Short mmCIF file of C-alpha atoms and ligand atoms in Angstrom, two decimals:
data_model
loop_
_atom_site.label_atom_id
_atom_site.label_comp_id
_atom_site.label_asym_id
_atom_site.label_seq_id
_atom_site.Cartn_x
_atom_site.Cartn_y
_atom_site.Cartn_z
CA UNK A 1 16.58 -21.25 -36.21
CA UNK A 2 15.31 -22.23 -33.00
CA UNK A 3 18.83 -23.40 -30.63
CA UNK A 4 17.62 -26.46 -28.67
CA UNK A 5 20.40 -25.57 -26.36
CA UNK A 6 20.16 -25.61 -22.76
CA UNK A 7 20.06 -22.35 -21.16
CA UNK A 8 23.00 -20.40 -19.73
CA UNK A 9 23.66 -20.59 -16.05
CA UNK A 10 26.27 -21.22 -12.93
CA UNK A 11 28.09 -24.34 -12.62
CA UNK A 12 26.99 -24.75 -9.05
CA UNK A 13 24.11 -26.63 -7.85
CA UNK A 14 21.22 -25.11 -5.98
CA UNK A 15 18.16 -26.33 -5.01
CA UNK A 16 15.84 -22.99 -5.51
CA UNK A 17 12.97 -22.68 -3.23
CA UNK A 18 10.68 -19.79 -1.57
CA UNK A 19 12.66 -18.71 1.15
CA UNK A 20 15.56 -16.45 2.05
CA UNK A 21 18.41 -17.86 0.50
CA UNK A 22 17.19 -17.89 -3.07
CA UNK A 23 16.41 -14.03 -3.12
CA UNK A 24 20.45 -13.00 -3.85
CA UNK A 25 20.58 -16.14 -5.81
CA UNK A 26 17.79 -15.06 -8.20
CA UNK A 27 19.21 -11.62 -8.06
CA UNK A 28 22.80 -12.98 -8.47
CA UNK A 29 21.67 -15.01 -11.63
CA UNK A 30 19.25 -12.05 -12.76
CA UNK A 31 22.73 -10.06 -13.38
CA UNK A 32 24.67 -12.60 -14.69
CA UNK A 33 22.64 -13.91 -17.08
CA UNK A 34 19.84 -12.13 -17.38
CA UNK A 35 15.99 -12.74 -18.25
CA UNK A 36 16.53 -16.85 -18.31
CA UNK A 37 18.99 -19.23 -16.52
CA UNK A 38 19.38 -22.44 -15.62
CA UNK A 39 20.35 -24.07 -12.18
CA UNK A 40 21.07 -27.85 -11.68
CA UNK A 41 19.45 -29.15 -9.15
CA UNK A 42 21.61 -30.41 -5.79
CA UNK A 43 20.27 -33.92 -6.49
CA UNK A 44 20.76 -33.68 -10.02
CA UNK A 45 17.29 -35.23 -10.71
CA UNK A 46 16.29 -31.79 -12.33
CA UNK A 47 17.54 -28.74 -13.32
CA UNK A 48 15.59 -25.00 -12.60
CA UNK A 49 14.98 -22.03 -14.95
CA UNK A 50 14.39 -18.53 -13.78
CA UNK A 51 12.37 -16.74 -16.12
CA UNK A 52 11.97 -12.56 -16.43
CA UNK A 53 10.65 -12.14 -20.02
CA UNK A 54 7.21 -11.63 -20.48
CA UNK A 55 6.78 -13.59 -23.57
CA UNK A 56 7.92 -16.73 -21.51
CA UNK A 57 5.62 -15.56 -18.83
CA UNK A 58 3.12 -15.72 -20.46
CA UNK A 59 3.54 -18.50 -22.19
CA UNK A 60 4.33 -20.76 -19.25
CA UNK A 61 0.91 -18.84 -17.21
CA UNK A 62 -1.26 -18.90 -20.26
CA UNK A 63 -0.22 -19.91 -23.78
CA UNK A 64 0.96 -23.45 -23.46
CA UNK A 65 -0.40 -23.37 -19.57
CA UNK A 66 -1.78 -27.18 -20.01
CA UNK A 67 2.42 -28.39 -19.78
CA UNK A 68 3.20 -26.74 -16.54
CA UNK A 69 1.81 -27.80 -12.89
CA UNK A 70 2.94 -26.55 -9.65
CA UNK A 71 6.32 -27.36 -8.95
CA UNK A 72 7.92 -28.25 -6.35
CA UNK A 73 8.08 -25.48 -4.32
CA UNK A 74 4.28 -26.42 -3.86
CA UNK A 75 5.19 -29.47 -2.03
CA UNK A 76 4.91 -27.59 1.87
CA UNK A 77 1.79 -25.41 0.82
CA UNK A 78 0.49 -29.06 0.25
CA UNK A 79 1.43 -30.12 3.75
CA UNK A 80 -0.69 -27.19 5.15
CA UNK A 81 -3.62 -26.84 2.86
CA UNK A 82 -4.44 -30.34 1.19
CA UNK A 83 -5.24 -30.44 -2.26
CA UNK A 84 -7.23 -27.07 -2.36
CA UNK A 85 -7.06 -24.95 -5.43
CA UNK A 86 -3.64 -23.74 -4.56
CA UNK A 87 -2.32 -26.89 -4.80
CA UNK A 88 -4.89 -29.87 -7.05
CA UNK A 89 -4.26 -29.69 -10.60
CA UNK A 90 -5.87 -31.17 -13.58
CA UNK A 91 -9.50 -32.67 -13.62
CA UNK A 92 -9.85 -32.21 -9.80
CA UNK A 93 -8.64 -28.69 -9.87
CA UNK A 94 -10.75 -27.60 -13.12
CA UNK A 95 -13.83 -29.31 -11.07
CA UNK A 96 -12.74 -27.17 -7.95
CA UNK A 97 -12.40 -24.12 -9.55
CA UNK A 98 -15.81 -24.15 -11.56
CA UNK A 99 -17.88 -24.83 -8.23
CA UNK A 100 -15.67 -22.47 -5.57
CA UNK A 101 -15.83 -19.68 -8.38
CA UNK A 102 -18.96 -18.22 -8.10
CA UNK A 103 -18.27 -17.84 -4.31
CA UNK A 104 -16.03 -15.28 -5.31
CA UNK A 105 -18.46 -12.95 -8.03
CA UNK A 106 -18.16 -9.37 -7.65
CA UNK A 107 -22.03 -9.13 -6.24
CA UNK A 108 -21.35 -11.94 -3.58
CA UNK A 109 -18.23 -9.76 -2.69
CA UNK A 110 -20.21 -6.90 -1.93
CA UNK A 111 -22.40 -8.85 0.29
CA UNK A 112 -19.66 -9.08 2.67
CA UNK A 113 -18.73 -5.10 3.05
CA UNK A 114 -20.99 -5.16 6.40
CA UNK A 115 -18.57 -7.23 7.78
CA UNK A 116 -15.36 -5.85 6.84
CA UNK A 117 -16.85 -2.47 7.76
CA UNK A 118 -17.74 -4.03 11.24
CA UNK A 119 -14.01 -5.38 11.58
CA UNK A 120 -12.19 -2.09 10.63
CA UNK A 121 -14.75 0.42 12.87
CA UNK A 122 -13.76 -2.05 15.53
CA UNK A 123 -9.99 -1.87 14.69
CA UNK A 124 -10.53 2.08 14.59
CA UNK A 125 -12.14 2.47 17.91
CA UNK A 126 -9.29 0.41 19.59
CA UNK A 127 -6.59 2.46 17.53
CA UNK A 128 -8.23 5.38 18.32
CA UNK A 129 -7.66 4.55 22.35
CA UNK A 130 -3.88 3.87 21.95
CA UNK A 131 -3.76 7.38 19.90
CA UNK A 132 -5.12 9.03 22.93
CA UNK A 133 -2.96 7.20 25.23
CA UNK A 134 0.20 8.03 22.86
CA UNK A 135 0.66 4.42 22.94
CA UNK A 136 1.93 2.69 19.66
CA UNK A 137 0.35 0.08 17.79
CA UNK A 138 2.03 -3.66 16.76
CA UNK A 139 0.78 -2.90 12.98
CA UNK A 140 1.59 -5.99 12.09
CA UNK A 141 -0.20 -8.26 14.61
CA UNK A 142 -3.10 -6.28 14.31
CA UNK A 143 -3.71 -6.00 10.80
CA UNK A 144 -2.92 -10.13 10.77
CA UNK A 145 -6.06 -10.45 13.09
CA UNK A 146 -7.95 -8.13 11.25
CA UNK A 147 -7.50 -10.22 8.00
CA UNK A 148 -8.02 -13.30 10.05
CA UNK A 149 -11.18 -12.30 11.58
CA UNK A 150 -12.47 -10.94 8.08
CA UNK A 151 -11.95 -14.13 6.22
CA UNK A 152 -13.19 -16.08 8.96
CA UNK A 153 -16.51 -14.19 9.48
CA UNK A 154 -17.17 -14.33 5.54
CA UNK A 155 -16.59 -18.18 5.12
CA UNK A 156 -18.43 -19.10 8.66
CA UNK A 157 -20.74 -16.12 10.27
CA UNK A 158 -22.70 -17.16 12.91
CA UNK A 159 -20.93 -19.79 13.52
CA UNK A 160 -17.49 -18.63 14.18
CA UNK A 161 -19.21 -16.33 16.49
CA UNK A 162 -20.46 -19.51 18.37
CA UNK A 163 -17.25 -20.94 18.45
CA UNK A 164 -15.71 -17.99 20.17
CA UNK A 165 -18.80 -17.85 22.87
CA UNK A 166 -17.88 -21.50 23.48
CA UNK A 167 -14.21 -21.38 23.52
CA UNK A 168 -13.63 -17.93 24.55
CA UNK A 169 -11.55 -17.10 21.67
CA UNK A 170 -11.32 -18.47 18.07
CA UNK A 171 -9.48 -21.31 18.04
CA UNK A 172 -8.00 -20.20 14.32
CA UNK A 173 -5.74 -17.76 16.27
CA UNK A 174 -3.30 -19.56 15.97
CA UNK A 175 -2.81 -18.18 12.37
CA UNK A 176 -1.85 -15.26 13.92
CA UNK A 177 -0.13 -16.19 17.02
CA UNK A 178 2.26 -18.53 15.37
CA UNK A 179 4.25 -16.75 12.30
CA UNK A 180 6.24 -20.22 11.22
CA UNK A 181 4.73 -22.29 9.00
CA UNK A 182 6.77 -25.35 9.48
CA UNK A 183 5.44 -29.15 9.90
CA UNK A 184 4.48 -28.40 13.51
CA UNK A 185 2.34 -25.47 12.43
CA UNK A 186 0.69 -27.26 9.59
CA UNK A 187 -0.09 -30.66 11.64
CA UNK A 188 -2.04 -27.69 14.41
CA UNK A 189 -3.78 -26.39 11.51
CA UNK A 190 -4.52 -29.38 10.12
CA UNK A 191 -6.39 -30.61 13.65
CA UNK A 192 -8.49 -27.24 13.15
CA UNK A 193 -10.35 -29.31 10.38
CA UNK A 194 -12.88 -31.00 12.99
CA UNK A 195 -14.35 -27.64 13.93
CA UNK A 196 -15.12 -26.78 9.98
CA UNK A 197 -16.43 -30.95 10.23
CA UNK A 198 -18.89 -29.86 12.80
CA UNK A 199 -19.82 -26.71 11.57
CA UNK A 200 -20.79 -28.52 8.28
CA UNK A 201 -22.47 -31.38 10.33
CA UNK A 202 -24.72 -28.92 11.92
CA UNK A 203 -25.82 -27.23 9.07
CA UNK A 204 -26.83 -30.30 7.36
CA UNK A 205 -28.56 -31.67 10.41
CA UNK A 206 -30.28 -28.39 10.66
CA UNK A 207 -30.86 -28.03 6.96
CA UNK A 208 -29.39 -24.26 7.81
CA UNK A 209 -28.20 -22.25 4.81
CA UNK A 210 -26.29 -19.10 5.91
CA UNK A 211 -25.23 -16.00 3.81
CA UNK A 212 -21.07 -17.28 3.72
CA UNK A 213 -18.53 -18.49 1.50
CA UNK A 214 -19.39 -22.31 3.52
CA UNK A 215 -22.72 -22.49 2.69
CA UNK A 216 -22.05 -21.07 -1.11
CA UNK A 217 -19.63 -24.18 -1.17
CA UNK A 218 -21.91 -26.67 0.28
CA UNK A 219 -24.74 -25.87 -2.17
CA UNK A 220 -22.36 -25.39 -5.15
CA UNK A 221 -23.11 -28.30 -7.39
CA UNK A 222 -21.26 -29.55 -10.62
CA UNK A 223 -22.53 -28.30 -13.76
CA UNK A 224 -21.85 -31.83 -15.25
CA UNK A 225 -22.88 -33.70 -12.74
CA UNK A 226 -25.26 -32.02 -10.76
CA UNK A 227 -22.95 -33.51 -7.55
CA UNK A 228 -22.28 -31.90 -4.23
CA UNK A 229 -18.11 -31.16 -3.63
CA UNK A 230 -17.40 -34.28 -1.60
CA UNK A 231 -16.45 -33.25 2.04
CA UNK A 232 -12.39 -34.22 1.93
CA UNK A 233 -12.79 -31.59 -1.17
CA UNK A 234 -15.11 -29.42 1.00
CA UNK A 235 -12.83 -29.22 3.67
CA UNK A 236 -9.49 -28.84 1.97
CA UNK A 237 -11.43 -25.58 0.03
CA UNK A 238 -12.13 -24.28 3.35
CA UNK A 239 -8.31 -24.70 4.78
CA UNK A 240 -7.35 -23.05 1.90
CA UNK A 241 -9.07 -20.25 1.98
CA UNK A 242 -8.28 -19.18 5.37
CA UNK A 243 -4.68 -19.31 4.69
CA UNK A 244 -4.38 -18.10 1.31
CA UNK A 245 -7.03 -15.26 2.42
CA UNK A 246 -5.43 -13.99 5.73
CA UNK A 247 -1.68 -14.24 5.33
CA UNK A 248 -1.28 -12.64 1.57
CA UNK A 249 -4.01 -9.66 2.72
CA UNK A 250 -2.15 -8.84 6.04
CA UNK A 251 1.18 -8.71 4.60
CA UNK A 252 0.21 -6.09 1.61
CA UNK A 253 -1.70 -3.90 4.24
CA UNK A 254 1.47 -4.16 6.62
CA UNK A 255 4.02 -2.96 3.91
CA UNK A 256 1.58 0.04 2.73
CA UNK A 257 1.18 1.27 5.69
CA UNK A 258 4.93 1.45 5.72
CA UNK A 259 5.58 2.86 2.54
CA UNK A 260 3.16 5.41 2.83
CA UNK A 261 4.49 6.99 6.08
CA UNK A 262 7.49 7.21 4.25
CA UNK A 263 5.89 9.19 1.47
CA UNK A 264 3.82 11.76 2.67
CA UNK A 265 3.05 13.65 -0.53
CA UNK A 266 1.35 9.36 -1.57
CA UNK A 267 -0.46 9.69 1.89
CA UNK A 268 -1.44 13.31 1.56
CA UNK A 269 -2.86 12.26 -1.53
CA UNK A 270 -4.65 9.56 -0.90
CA UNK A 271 -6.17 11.25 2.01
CA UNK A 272 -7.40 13.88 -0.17
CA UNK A 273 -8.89 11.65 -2.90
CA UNK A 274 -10.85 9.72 0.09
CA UNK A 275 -12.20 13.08 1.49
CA UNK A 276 -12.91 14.32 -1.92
CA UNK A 277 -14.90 11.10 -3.38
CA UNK A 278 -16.67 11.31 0.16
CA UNK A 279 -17.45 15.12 -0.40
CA UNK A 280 -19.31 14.34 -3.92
CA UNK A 281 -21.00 11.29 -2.77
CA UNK A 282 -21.29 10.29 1.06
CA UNK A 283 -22.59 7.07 0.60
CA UNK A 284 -19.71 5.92 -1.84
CA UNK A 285 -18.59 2.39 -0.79
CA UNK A 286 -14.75 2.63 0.84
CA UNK A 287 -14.20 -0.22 -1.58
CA UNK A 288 -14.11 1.98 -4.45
CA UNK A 289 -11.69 4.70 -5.15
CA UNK A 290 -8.93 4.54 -7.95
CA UNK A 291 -6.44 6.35 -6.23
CA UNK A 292 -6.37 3.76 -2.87
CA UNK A 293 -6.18 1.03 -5.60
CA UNK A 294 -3.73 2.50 -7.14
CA UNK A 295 -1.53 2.85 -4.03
CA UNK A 296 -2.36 -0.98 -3.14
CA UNK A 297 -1.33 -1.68 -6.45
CA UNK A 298 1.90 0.31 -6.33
CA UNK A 299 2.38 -1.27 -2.68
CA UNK A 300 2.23 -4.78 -4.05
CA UNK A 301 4.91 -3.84 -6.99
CA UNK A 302 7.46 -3.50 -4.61
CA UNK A 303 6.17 -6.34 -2.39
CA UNK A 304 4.47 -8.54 -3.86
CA UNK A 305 3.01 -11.25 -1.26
CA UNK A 306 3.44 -14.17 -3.56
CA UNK A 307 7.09 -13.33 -4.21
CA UNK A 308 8.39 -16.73 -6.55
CA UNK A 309 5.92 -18.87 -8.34
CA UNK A 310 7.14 -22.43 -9.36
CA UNK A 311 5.69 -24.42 -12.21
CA UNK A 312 7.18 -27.58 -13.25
CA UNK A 313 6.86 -28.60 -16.95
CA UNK A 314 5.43 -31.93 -17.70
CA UNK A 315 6.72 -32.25 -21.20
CA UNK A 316 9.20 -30.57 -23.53
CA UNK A 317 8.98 -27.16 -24.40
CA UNK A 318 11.32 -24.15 -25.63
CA UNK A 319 11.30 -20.78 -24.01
CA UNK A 320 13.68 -17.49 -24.87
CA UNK A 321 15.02 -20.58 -27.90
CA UNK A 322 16.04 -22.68 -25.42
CA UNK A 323 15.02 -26.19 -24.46
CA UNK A 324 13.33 -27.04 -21.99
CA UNK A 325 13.16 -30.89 -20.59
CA UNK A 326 10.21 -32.21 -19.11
CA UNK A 327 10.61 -32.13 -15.33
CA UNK A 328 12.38 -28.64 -15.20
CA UNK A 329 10.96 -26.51 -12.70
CA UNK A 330 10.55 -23.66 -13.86
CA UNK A 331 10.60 -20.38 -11.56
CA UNK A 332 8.52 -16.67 -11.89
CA UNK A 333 9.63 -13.91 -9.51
CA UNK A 334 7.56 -11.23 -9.21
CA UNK A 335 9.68 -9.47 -6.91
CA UNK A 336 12.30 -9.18 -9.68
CA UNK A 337 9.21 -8.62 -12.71
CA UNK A 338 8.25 -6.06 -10.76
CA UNK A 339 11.23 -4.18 -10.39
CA UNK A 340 12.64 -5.04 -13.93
CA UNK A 341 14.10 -2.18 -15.33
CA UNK A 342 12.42 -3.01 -19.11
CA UNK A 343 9.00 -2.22 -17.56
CA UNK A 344 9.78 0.37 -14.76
CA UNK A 345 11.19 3.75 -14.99
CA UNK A 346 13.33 3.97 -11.20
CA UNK A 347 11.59 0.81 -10.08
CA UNK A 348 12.97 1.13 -6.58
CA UNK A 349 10.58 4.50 -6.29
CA UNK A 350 7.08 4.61 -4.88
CA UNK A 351 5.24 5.96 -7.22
CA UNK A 352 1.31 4.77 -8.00
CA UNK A 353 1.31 7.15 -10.69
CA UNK A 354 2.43 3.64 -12.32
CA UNK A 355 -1.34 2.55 -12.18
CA UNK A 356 -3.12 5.82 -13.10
CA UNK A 357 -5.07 4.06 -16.49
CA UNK A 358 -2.88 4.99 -19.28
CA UNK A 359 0.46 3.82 -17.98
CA UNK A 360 -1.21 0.47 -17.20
CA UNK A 361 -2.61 0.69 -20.55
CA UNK A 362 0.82 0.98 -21.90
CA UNK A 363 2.69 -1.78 -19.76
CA UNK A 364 2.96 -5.12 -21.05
CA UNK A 365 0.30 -7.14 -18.94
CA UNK A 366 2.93 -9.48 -17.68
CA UNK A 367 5.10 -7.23 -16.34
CA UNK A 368 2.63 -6.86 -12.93
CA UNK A 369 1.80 -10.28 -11.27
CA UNK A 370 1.28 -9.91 -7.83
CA UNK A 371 -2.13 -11.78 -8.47
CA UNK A 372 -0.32 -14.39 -11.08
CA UNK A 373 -2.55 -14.86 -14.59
CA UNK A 374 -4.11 -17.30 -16.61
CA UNK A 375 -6.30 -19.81 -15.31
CA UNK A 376 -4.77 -20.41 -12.13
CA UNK A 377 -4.77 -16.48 -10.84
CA UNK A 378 -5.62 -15.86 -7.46
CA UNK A 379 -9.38 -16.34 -7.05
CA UNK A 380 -9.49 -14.02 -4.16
CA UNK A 381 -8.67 -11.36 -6.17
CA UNK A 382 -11.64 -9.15 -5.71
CA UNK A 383 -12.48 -9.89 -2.58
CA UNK A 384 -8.98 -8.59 -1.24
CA UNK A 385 -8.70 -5.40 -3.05
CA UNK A 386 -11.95 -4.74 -1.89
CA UNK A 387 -10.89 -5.70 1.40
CA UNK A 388 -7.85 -3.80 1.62
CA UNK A 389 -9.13 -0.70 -0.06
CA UNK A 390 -12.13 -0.87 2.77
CA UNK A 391 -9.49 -0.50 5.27
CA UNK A 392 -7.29 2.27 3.60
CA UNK A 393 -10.16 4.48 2.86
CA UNK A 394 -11.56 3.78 6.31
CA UNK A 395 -8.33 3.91 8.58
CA UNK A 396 -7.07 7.05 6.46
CA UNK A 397 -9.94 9.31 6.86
CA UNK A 398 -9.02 9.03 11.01
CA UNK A 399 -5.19 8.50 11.09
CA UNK A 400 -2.03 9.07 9.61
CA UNK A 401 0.44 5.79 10.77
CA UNK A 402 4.28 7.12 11.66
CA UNK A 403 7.00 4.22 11.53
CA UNK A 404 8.37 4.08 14.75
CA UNK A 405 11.57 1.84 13.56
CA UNK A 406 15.37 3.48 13.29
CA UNK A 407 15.91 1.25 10.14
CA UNK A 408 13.24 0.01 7.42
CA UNK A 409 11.91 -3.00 8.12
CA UNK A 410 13.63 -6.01 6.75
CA UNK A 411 12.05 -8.36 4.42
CA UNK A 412 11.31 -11.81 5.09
CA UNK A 413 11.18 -14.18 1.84
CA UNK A 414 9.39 -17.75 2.93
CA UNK A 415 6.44 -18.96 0.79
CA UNK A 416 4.52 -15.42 1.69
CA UNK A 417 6.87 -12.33 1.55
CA UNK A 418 6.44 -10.30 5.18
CA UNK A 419 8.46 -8.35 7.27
CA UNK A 420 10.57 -9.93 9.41
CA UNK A 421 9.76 -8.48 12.77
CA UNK A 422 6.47 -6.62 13.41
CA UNK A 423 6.33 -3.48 12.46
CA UNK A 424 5.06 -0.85 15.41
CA UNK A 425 3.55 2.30 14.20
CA UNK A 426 2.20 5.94 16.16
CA UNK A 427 -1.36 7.04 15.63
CA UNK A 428 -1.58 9.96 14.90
CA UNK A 429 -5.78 10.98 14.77
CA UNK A 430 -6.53 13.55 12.05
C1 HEM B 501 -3.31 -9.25 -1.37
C2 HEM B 501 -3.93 -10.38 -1.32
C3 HEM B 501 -3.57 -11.60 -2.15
C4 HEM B 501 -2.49 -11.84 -2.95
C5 HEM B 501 -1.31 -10.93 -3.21
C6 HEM B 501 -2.67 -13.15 -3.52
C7 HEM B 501 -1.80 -13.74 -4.41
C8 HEM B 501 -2.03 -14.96 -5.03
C9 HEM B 501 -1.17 -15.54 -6.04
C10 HEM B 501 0.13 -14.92 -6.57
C11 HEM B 501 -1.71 -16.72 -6.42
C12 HEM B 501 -1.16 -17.69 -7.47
C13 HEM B 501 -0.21 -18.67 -6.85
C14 HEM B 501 0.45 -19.55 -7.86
O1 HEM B 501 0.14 -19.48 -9.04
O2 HEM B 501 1.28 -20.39 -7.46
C15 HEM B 501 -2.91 -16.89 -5.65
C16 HEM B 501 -3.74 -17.98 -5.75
C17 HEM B 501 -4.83 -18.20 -4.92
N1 HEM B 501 -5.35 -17.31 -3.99
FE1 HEM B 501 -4.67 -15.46 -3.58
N2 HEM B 501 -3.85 -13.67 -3.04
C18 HEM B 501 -4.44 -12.76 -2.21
C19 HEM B 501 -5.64 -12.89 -1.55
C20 HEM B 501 -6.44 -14.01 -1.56
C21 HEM B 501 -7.71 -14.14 -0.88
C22 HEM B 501 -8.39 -13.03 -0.06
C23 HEM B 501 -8.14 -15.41 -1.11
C24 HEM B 501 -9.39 -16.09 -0.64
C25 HEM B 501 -10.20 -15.66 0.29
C26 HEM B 501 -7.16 -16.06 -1.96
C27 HEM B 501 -7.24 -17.37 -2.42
C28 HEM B 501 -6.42 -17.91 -3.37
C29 HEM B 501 -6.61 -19.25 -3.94
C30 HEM B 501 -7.66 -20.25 -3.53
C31 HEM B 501 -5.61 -19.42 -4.90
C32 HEM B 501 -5.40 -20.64 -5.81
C33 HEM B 501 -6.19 -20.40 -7.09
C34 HEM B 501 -6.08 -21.53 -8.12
O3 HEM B 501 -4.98 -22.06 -8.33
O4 HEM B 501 -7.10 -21.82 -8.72
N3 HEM B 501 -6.15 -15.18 -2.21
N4 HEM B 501 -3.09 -15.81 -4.81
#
């Protein structure tokens, strides 16, 4: 019979959010509890349940996905990115979602390799200067500008390029130059809005179509309705994008570049597989080889970008047998999925081996989230991993990275999971 109990947990109050105090309370309540637990809110207005089993997972993600929202937690990526996909829900999201979609098609993708190819040959040739110098590289800043610059090119082109002539620089540095994102960073993002304004006012006045992610979105009509996204919608797509596509992307490449100069039989590997698809077929796209997937994937086990996802339930529901009262936020931590001893054999080992088909085949599908599931996984899916495995493939076939820090890098756990202080590397040129 089902118990419509509440579930277990701490009599202390917490208010649960993504950042670094609610890692070793997750952890904390991971132990004592185990896969679900309840925390009362400081206010008392709600209380919070951590979930680890799959079957709730999946549930909350996919099965009875129409009773949860994002929760709270959502409430300062709102501040920073409007109501873009991350954040809309219901009617206005479903709308979104249908017309930004096809932006984001596998074929579209691989209309923008050029470009990341362009951005990573550049990167190379200015690595390969500090190599021969002996000077070391700020991995972290650079692959942050790298990601910046690639999302930026594919939603604007030419006309990020004319921004730069007329500015000097791209005025979206800022995403790179400023790591906080606190009330002060999202009110100077927010002012970055008129330039995307005027880039849209000139296309219409110029009835100019380009081959980017704005112009897909400005011609995407409603299948319904036949209507044009209206430009508040327009432009909160945009801001999205930029941040959701340049923070989560820099942060994976930053922490597998570190893992793998830690394991040199994974980057020994992977260098071989590159050299060895390359050997059969030259022209072989960098943004497809298993193995480099499968050490992104493997990277993004241990740190996954999106580290907590918060849902908050909108009506009643049980989960694990116990109740669940409308208004419960309700909290998914892939950090702690993904090293779940249930799923993973020594989860605190590097070891893509975990992705090679048949052990991915064998894992239960919500054990692995770093892109979430259900309806409201990341739509930028595709584009990143073929973004990312562009730059492995490419940057591996010239360099091997060496960690130049005394101590591993320490983890920083705010609404994107990164390292706390950049992370400097050698070049070493192959
Ligand atoms: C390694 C790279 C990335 C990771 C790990 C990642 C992770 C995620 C996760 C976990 C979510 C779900 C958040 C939630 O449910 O609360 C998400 C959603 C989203 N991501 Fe990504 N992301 C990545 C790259 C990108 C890129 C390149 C773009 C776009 C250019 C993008 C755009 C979005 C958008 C718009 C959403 C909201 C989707 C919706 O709710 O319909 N992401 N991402």
């Amino acid at each position: 019979m089902v118990q419509q109990v509440p579930a277990p947990g701490p009599q202390q109050c917490h208010d649960l959010d993504a950042n670094d105090e609610s890692l070793p309370l997750l952890q904390g309540l991971m132990h004592s509890y185990g896969d679900i637990s309840r925390v009362q809110s400081l206010s008392g207005n709600h209380d919070s349940l951590v979930i680890h089993n799959t079957d709730d997972i999946r549930h909350v993600l996919l099965g009875n996905r129409s009773n949860y929202i994002k929760g709270l937690a959502l409430n300062r990526v709102r501040v920073l990115l409007g109501n873009g996909l991350m954040a809309s829900e219901g009617e206005l999201w479903a709308r979104q979602r249908r017309m930004v979609q096809p932006a984001f098609q596998t074929q579209v993708i691989r209309g923008f390799a050029p470009l990341m190819q362009r951005a990573n040959s550049d990167l190379i040739g200015r690595w390969a200067v500090q190599a021969e110098r002996g000077e070391p590289v700020n991995l972290t800043r650079d692959l942050s500008e790298l990601a910046l610059n690639i999302v930026l090119r594919a939603l604007f082109s030419v006309d990020l390029q004319r921004l730069i002539d007329a500015n000097g620089a791209s005025p979206f540095d800022l995403l790179t130059r400023e790591t906080r994102r606190d009330l002060a960073f999202a009110a100077k993002f927010r002012a970055l809005a008129h330039l995307v304004r005027a880039m849209i006012e000139s296309r219409r006045k110029e009835q100019r179509i380009e081959m980017d992610l704005l112009s897909m979105l400005m011609e995407s009509r409603d299948k319904d309705s036949g209507e044009a996204m209206p430009d508040r919608a327009l432009l909160d797509e945009v801001m999205t994008l930029i941040v959701a596509g340049h923070e989560t992307t820099a942060s994976t490449l930053n922490w597998t570049w570190y893992l793998l100069s830690q394991h040199g039989d994974v980057e020994a590997k992977l260098y071989a597989a590159i050299t060895a698809a390359k050997a059969v077929n030259p022209e072989e796209p960098d943004t497809e080889n298993a193995y480099v997937e499968q050490v992104l994937q493997e990277s993004m086990r241990l740190y996954p970008a999106g580290w907590l996802l918060s849902r908050r339930a909108l009506g009643d529901d049980t989960l694990s047998g116990y109740h669940v009262p409308a208004g419960t936020e309700v909290f998914i931590c892939p950090y702690l999925l993904h090293r779940h001893e249930a799923h993973w054999e020594q989860p605190e080992a590097f070891d893509p081996e975990r992705f090679a088909p048949a052990s991915v085949e064998a894992r239960d599908r919500f054990a692995y989230l770093p892109f979430s599931a259900g309806p409201r996984y990341c739509i930028g899916t595709t584009f990143s991993m073929a973004e990312m495995s562009m730059h492995l493939s490419m940057v591996a076939q010239h360099f091997r990275l060496q960690y130049l820090g005394s101590e591993p890098p320490e983890a920083e756990f705010q609404i994107n999971l990164r390292t706390r202080q950049d992370i400097h590397m050698r070049v070493v040129t192959r």
